[in-house]
Coordinates of C-alpha atoms and ligand atoms in Angstrom, one line a residue:
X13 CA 3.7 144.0 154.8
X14 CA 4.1 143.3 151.2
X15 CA 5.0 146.6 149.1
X16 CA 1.6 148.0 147.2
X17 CA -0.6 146.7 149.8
X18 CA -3.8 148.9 150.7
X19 CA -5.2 146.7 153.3
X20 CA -3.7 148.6 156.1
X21 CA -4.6 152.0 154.7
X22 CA -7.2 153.6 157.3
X23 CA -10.5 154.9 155.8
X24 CA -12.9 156.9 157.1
X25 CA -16.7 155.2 157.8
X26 CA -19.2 157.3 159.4
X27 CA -16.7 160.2 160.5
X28 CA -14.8 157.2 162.5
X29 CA -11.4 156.4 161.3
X30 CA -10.9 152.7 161.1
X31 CA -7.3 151.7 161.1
X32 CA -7.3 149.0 158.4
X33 CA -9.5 147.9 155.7
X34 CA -10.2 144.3 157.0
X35 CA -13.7 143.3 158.0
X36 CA -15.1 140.6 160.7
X37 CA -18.1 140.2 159.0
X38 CA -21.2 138.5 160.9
X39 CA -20.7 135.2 161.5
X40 CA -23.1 133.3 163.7
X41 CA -21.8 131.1 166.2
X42 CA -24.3 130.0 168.3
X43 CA -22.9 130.8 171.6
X44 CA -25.4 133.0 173.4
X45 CA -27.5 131.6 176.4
X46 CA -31.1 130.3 175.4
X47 CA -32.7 133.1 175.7
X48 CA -30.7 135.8 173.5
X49 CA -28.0 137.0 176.0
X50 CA -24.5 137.3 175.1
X51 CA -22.1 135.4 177.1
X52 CA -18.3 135.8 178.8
X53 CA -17.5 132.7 175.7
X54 CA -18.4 135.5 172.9
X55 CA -16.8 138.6 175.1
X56 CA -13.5 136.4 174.8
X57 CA -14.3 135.6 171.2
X58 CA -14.5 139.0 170.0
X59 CA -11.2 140.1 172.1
X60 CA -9.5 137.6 170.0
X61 CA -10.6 138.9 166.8
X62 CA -10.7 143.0 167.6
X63 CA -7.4 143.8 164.9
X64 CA -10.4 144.3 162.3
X65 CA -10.6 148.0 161.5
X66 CA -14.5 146.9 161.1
X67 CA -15.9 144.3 163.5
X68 CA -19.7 143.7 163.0
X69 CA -21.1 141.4 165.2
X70 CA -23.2 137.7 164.3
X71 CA -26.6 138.4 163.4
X72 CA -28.7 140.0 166.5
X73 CA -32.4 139.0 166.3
X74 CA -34.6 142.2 167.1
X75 CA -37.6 140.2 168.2
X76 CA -37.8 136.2 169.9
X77 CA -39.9 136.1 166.7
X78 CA -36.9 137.1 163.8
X79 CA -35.1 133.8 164.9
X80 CA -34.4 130.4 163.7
X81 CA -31.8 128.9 165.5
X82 CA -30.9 128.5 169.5
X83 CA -28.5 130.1 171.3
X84 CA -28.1 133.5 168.6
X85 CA -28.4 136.6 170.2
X86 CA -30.9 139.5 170.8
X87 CA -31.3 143.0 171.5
X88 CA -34.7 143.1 172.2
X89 CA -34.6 143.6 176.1
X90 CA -32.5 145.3 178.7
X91 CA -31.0 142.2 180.3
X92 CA -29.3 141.4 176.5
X93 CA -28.3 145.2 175.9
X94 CA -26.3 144.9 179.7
X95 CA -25.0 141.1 178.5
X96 CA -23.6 143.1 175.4
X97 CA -21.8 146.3 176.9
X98 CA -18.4 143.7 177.8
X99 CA -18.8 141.8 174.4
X100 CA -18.5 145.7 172.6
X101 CA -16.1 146.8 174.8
X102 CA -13.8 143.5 174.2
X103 CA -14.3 144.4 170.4
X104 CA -13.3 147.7 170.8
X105 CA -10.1 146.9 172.8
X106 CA -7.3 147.3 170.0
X107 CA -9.5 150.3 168.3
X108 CA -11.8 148.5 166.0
X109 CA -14.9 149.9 165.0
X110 CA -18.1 147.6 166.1
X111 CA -21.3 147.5 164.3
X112 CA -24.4 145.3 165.3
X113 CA -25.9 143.2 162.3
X114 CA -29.7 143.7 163.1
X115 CA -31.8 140.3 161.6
X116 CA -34.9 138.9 161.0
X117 CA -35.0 135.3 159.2
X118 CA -38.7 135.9 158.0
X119 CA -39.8 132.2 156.7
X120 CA -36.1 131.2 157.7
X121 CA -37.8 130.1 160.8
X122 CA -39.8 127.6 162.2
X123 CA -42.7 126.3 164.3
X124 CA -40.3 124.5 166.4
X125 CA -38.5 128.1 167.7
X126 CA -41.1 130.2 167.7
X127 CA -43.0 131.7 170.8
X128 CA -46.3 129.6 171.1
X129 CA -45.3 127.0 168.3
X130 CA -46.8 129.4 165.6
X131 CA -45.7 129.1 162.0
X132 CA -42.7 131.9 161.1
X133 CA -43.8 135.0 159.6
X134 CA -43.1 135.9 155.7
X135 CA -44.7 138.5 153.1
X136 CA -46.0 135.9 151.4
X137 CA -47.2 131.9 152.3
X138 CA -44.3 130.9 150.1
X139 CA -42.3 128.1 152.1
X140 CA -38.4 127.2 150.6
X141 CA -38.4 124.2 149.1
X142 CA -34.6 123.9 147.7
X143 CA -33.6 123.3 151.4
X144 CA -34.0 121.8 154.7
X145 CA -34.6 123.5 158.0
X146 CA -31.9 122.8 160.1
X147 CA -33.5 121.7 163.8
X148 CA -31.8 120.6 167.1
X149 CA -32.6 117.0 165.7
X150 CA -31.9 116.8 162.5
X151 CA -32.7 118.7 158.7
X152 CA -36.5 118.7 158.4
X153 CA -38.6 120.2 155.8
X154 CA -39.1 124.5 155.8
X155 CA -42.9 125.1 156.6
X156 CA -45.2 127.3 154.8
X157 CA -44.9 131.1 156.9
X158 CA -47.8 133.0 157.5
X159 CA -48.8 136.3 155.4
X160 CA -47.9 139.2 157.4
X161 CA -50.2 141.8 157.8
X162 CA -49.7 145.8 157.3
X163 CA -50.3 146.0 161.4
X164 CA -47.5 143.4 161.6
X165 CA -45.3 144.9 159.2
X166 CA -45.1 148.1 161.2
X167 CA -44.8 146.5 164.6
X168 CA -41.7 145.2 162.5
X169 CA -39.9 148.0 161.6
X170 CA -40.2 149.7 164.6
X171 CA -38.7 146.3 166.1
X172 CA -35.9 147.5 163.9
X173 CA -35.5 150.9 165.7
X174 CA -35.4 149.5 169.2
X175 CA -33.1 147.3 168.7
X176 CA -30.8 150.1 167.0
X177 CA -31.3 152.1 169.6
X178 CA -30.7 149.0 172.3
X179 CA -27.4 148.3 169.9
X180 CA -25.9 152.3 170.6
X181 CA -27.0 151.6 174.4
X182 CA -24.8 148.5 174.8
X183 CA -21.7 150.4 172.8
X184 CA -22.0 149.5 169.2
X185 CA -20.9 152.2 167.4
X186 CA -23.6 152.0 164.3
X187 CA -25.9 149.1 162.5
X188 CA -25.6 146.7 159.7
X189 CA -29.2 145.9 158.8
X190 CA -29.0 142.6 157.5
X191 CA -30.9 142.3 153.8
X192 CA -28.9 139.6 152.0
X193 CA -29.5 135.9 152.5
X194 CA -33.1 135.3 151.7
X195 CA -33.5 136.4 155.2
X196 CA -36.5 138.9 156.0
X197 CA -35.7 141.9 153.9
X198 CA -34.4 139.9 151.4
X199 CA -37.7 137.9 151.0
X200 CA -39.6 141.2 150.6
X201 CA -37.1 142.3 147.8
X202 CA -37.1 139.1 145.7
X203 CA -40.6 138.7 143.6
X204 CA -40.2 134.9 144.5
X205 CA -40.9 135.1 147.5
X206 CA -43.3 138.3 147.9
X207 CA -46.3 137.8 146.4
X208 CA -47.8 140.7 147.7
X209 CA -50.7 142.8 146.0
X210 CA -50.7 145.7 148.4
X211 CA -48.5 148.9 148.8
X212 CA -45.3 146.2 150.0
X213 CA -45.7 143.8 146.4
X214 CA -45.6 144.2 143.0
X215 CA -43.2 146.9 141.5
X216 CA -39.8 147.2 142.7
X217 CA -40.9 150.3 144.7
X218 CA -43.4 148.6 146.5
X219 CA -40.8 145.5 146.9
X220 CA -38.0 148.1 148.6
X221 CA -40.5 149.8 150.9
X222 CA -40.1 147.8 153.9
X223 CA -36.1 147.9 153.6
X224 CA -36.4 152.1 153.6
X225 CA -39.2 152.0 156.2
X226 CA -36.5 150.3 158.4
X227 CA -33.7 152.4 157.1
X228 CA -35.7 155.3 158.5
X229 CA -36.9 154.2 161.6
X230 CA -33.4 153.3 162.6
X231 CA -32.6 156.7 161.5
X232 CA -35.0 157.9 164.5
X233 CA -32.6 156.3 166.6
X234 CA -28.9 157.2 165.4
X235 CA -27.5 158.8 162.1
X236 CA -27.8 157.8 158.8
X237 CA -24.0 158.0 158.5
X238 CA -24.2 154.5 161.0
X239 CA -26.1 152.2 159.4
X240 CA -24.7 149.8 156.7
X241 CA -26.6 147.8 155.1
X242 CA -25.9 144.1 153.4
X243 CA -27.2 143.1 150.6
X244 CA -26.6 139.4 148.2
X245 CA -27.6 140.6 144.8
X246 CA -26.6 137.2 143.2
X247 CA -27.4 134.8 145.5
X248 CA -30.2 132.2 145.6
X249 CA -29.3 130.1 148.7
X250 CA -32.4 129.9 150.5
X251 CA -34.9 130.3 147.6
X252 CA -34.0 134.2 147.0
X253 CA -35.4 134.3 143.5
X254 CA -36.2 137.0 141.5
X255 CA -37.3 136.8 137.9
X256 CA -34.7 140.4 137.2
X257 CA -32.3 140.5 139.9
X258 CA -29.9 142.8 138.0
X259 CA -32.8 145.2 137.7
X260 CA -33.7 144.7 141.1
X261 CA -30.2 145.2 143.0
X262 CA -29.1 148.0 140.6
X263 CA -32.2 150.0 141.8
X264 CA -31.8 148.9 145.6
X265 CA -28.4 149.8 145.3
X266 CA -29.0 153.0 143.4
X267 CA -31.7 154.1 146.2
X268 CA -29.1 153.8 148.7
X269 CA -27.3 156.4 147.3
X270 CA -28.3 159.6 148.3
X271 CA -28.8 158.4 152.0
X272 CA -25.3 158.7 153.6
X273 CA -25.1 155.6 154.4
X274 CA -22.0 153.9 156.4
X275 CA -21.6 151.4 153.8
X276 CA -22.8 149.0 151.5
X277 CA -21.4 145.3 152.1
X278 CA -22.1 143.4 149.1
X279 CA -21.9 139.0 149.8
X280 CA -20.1 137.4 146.7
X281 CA -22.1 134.4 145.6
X282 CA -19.7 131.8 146.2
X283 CA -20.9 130.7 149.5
X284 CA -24.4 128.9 150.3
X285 CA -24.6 128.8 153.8
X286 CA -20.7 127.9 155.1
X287 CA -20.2 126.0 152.0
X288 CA -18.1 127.2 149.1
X289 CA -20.1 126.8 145.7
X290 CA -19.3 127.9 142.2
X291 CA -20.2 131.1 141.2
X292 CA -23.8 130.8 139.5
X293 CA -23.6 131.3 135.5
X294 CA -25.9 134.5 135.4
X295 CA -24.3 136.0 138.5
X296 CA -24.0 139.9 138.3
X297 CA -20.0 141.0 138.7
X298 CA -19.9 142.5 141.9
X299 CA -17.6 145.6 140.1
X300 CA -20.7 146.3 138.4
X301 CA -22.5 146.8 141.7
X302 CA -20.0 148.2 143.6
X303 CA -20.0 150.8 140.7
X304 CA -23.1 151.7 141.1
X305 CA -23.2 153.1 145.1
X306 CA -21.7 156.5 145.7
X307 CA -20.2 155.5 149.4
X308 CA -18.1 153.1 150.9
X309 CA -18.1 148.9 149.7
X310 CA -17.2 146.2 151.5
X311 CA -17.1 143.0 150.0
X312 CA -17.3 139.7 151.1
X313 CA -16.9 136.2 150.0
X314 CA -14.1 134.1 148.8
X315 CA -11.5 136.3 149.2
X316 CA -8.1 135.8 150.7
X317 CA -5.6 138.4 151.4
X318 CA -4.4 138.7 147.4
X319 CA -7.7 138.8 146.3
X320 CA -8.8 141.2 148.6
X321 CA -6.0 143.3 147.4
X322 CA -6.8 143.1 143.9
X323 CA -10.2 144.5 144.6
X324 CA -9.1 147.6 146.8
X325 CA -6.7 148.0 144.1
X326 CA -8.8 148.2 141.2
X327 CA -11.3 150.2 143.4
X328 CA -13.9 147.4 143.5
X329 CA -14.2 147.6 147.5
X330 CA -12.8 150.0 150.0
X331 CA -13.1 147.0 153.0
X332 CA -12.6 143.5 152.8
X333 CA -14.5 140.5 154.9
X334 CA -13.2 137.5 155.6
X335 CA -15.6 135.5 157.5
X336 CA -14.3 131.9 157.4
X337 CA -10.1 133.0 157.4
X338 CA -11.0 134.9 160.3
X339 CA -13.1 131.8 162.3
X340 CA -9.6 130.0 162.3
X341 CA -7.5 132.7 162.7
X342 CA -8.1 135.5 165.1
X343 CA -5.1 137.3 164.2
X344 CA -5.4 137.1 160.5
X345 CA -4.6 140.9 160.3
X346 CA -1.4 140.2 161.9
X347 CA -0.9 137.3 160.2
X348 CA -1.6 139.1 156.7
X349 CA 0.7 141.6 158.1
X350 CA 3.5 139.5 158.7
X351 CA 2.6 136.7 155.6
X352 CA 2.3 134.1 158.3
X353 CA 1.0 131.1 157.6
X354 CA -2.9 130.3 158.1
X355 CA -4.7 127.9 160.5
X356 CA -7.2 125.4 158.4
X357 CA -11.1 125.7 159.3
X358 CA -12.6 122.9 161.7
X359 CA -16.0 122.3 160.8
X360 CA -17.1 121.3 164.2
X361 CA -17.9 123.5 166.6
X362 CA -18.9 126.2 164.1
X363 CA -22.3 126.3 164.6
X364 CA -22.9 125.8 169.1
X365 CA -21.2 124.2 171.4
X366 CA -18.4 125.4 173.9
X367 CA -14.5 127.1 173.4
X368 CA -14.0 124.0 170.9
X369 CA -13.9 125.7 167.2
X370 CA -14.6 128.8 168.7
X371 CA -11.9 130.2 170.6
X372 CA -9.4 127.7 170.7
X373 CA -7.7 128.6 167.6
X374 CA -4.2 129.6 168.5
X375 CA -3.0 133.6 167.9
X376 CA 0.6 134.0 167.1
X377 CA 0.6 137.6 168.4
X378 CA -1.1 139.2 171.1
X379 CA -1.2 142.8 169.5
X380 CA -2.2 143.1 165.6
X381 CA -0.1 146.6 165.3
Ligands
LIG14 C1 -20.4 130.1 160.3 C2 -20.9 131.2 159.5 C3 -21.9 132.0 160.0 C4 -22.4 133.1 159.3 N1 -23.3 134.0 159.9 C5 -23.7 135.1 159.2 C6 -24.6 136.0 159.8 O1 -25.0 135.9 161.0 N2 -25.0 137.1 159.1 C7 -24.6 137.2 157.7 O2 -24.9 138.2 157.1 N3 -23.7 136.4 157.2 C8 -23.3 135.3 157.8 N4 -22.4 134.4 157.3 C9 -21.8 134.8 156.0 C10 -20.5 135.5 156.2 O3 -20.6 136.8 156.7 C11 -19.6 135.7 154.9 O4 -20.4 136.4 154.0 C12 -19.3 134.3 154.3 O5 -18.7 133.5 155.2 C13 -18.4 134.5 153.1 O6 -17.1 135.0 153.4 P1 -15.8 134.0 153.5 O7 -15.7 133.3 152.2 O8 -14.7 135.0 153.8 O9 -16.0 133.1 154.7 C14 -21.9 133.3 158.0 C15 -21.0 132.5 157.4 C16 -20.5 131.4 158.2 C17 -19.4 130.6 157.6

């Protein structure tokens, strides 16, 4: 370990000591069975990469509905919590902490996934145009979702709490509720894509309300001091657009304090999907964010181990994620530890498939400590 480094510091996160500040953030992999169950493949995958001090799992649809691609997982029915418990306990092996990213793609989805064919569900009939849906065949045009209704919206968020409370059944230890990406929450955040004129649209109150309607119906379900929540504040992959984003995040964020939250995991805009992009022009500096929230920040995107030590040591972040360091290495805290050398990304296999590109990239130690 290099003198001066913080990353192997433990820190406290919802009264559970994790015993470095390295993150597994989600990462979809595509690896479940068809119908949302987690496999032996991901139980194996996890074991791998369990040095984190905080492992949160790929994003976990809480209804067949809040999907939009095959083979993710779900923890919408008994037969997936059961399929979980040895994935969680895998994660858990070397004393990581394990959180459950809870997700709902909104207009992320399409016809072609959906029960009964029907168009994806959004706020607002606004379909992305800036990208292509990426099908079983092929990248094919986004479709325009349909309007939720208030009845809808409810039957939603309370989606949200059973599968929080399916999550702390099958072993996970607390929740990230997914609300970056243009995903869901995201899309009712962003005045771009909710065009809303009831109680859910318009002002930035009514824009947060479903995102602290689901804050407090998992709440029911386990304490506020487990659930994290992740937001993208500069990010427009997907067609997030807002017309003040700085004005919107600094007031989510500034709502989220007061709440006891876990954590706040802030994405840094240089990714769009798995791609590294420049960082946009009018992006908002992530210390300026971090600043803002009175808890614990993680921060992801970008960073490699000096970066990442840069920011817990000019109090940025108090957690780092690396998402795609940690795809090809599952050791990388050892390997941090140690300053041995790093295993390139392979692009295939990332997204489906079998062991190839998933858990076939070699460890050079079997014990991170
Ligand atoms: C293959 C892949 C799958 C991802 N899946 C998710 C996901 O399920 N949920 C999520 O919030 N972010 C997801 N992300 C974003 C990552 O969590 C992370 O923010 C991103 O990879 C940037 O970090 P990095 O530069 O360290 O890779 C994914 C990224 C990649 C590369």
């Amino acid at each position: 370990m290099k003198s001066g480094s913080q990353l192997f510091n433990g820190i406290d996160i919802g009264g559970q000591q994790l015993m470095n500040r390295i993150v597994l953030p989600p990462l979809t992999r595509s690896r479940a069975t068809d119908d949302g169950m987690p496999t032996p493949l991901m139980e194996e995958y996890y074991r791998q990469r369990a040095g984190a001090g905080l492992v949160i799992s790929e994003g976990t649809v809480i209804t067949p509905q809040a999907s939009a691609y095959a083979r993710v997982p779900g923890l919408y029915s008994a037969e997936q919590v059961a399929a979980w418990r040895p994935v969680v306990r895998a994660a858990h092996h070397e004393g990581a902490v394990v959180y459950a990213q809870l997700w709902h793609v909104g207009r992320q989805s399409h016809s072609s996934v959906q029960p009964d064919a029907l168009p994806p569900l959004a706020p607002s009939p606004v379909r992305i145009t800036g990208y292509q849906y990426r099908s079983a065949t092929g990248r094919i045009p986004y479709e325009t979702p349909r309007e939720l209704t208030v009845a809808e919206i409810a039957g939603i968020v309370e989606a949200y709490g059973t599968a929080a409370r399916n999550a702390i059944s099958a072993g996970f230890d607390g929740i990230e509720l997914h609300a970056a990406n243009g995903y869901l929450i995201d899309q009712f955040l962003n005045d771009g894509s909710n065009h809303r004129t009831d109680n859910y649209g318009g002002s930035i109150a009514n824009r947060t309300r479903f995102l602290h309607e689901v804050i407090q119906e998992i709440a029911r379900h386990l304490p506020m001091e487990r659930i994290g929540v992740r937001l993208s504040p500069s990010s427009d992959w997907m067609d997030a657009h807002d017309s003040d984003k700085l004005t919107l995040y600094s007031t989510v964020i500034r709502q989220l304090n007061g709440l006891n939250l876990a954590y706040l995991h802030l994405v840094e805009p240089e990714i769009a999907g798995s791609t590294t992009v420049d960082r946009p022009a009018d992006s908002i500096p992530t210390e300026k964010l971090a600043a803002l929230f009175d808890g614990v920040v993680i921060v992801t995107g970008g960073h490699d181990q000096a970066s990442a030590e840069r920011l817990l040591a000019d109090g940025t972040a108090d957690l780092v994620g690396f998402g795609r360091l940690f795809i090809a290495n599952p050791d990388l805290p050892h390997r941090f530890r140690t300053q041995a050398p790093l295993e390139p990304l392979r692009l295939s296999g990332i997204y489906g498939g079998g062991p190839e590109g998933y858990t076939d990239y070699p460890s050079l130690a079997t014990s991170n400590t």
